[in-house]
PDB file of C-alpha atoms in Angstrom:
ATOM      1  CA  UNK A 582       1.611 -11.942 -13.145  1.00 84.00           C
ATOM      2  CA  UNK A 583       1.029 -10.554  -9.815  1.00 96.00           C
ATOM      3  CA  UNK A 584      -0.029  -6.912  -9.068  1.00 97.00           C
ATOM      4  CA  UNK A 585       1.411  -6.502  -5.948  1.00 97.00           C
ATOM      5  CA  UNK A 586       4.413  -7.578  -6.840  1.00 97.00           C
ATOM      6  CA  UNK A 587       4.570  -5.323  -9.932  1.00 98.00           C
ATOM      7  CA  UNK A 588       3.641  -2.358  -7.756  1.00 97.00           C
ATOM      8  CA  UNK A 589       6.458  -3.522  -5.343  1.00 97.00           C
ATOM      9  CA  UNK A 590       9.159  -3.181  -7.822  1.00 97.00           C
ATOM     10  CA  UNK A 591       8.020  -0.092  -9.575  1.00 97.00           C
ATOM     11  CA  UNK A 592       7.817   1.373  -5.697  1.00 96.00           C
ATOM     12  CA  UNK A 593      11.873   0.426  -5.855  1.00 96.00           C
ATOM     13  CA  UNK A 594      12.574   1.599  -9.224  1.00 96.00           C
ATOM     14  CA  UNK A 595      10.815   4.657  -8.257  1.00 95.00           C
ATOM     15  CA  UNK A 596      12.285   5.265  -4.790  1.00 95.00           C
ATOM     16  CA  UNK A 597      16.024   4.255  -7.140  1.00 96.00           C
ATOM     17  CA  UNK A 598      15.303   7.016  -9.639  1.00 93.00           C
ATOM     18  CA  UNK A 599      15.209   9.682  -6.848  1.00 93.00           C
ATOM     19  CA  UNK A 600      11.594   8.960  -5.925  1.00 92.00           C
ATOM     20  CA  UNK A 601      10.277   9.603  -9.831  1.00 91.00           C
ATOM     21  CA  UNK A 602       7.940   7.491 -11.006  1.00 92.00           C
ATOM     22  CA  UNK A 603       8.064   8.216 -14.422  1.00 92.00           C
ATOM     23  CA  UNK A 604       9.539   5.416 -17.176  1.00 94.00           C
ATOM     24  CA  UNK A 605       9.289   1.599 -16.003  1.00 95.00           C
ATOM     25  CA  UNK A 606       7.954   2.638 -13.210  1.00 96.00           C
ATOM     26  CA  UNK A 607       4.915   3.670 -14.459  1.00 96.00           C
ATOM     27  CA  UNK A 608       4.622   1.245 -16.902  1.00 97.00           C
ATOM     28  CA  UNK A 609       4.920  -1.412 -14.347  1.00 97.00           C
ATOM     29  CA  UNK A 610       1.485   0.363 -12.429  1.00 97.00           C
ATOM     30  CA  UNK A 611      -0.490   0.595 -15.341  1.00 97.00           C
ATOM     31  CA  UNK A 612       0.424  -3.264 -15.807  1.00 98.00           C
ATOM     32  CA  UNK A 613      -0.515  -4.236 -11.689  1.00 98.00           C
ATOM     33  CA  UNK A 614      -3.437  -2.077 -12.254  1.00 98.00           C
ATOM     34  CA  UNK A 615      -4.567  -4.063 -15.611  1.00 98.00           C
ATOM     35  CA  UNK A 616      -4.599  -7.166 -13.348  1.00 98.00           C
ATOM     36  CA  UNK A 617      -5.871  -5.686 -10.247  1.00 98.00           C
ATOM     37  CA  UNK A 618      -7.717  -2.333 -10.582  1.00 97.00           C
ATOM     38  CA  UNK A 619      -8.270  -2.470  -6.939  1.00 96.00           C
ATOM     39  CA  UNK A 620      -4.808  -2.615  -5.393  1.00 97.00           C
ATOM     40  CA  UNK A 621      -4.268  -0.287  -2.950  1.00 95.00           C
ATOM     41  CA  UNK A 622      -0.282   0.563  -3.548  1.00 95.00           C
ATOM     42  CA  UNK A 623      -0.401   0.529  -7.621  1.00 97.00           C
ATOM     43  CA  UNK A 624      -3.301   3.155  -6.900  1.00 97.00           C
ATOM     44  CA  UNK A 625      -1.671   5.125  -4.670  1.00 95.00           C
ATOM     45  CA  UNK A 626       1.683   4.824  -7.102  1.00 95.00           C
ATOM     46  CA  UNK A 627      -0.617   5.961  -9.893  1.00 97.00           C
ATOM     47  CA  UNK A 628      -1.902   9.287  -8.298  1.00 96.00           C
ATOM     48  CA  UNK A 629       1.414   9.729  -7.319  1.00 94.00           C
ATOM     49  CA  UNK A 630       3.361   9.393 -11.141  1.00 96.00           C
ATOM     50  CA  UNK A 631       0.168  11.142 -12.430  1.00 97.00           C
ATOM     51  CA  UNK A 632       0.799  14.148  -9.753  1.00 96.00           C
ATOM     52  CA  UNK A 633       4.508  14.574 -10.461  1.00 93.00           C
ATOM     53  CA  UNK A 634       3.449  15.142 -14.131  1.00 94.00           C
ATOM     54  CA  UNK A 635       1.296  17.420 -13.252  1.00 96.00           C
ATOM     55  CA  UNK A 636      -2.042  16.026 -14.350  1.00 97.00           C
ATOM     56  CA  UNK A 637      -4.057  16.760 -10.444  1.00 98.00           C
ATOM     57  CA  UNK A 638      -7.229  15.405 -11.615  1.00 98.00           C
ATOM     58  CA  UNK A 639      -6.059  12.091 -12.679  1.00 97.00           C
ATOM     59  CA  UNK A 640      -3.775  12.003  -9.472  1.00 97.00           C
ATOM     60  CA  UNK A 641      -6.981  13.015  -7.361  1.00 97.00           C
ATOM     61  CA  UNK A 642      -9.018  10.226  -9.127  1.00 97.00           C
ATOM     62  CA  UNK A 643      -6.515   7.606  -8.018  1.00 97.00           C
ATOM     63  CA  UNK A 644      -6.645   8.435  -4.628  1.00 95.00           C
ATOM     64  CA  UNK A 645     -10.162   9.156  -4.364  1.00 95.00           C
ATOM     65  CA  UNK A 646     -10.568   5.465  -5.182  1.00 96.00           C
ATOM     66  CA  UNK A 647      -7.513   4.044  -3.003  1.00 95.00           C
ATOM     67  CA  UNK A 648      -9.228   5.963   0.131  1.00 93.00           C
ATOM     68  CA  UNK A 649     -12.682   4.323  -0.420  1.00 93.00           C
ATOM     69  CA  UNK A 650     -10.830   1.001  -0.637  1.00 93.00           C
ATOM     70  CA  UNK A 651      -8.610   1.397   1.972  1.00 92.00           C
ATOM     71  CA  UNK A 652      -9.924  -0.735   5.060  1.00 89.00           C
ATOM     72  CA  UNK A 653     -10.890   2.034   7.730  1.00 88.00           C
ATOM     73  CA  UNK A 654      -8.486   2.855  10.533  1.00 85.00           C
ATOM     74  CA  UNK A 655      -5.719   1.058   8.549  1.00 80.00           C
ATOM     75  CA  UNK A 656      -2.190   2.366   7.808  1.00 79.00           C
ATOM     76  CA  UNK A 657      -3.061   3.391   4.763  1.00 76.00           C
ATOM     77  CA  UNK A 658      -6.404   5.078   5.324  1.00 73.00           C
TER      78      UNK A 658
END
């Protein structure tokens, strides 16, 4: 099992389902984010899936905590 991976793939299933995170792809989040609460993409994959289904505050909750992870002046800061 490896996290990033997992987020890797469900960032392809996603993007091959018209950008739509929602199915395997989220499944395969949750799971990177089981093993690795901390990785930057599965968070930023979860605030997105949990944005597209409309629930904001769960969406702003992921981000919050990718932001504060993010290294500063990085990409994905």
């Amino acid at each position: 099992p490896d996290a990033q991976l997992l987020a890797d793939y469900a960032d392809v299933l996603a993007v091959a389902q018209g950008r739509s995170a929602a199915g395997e792809p989220t499944r395969l989040i949750e799971q990177a984010l089981q093993l690795d609460p901390d990785n930057l993409k599965a968070l930023a994959m979860a605030g997105h899936a949990a944005f597209d289904r409309g629930d904001f505050a769960v969406a702003a909750r992921h981000w919050d905590r990718a932001g504060a992870l993010a290294p500063a002046g990085g990409a994905f800061a």
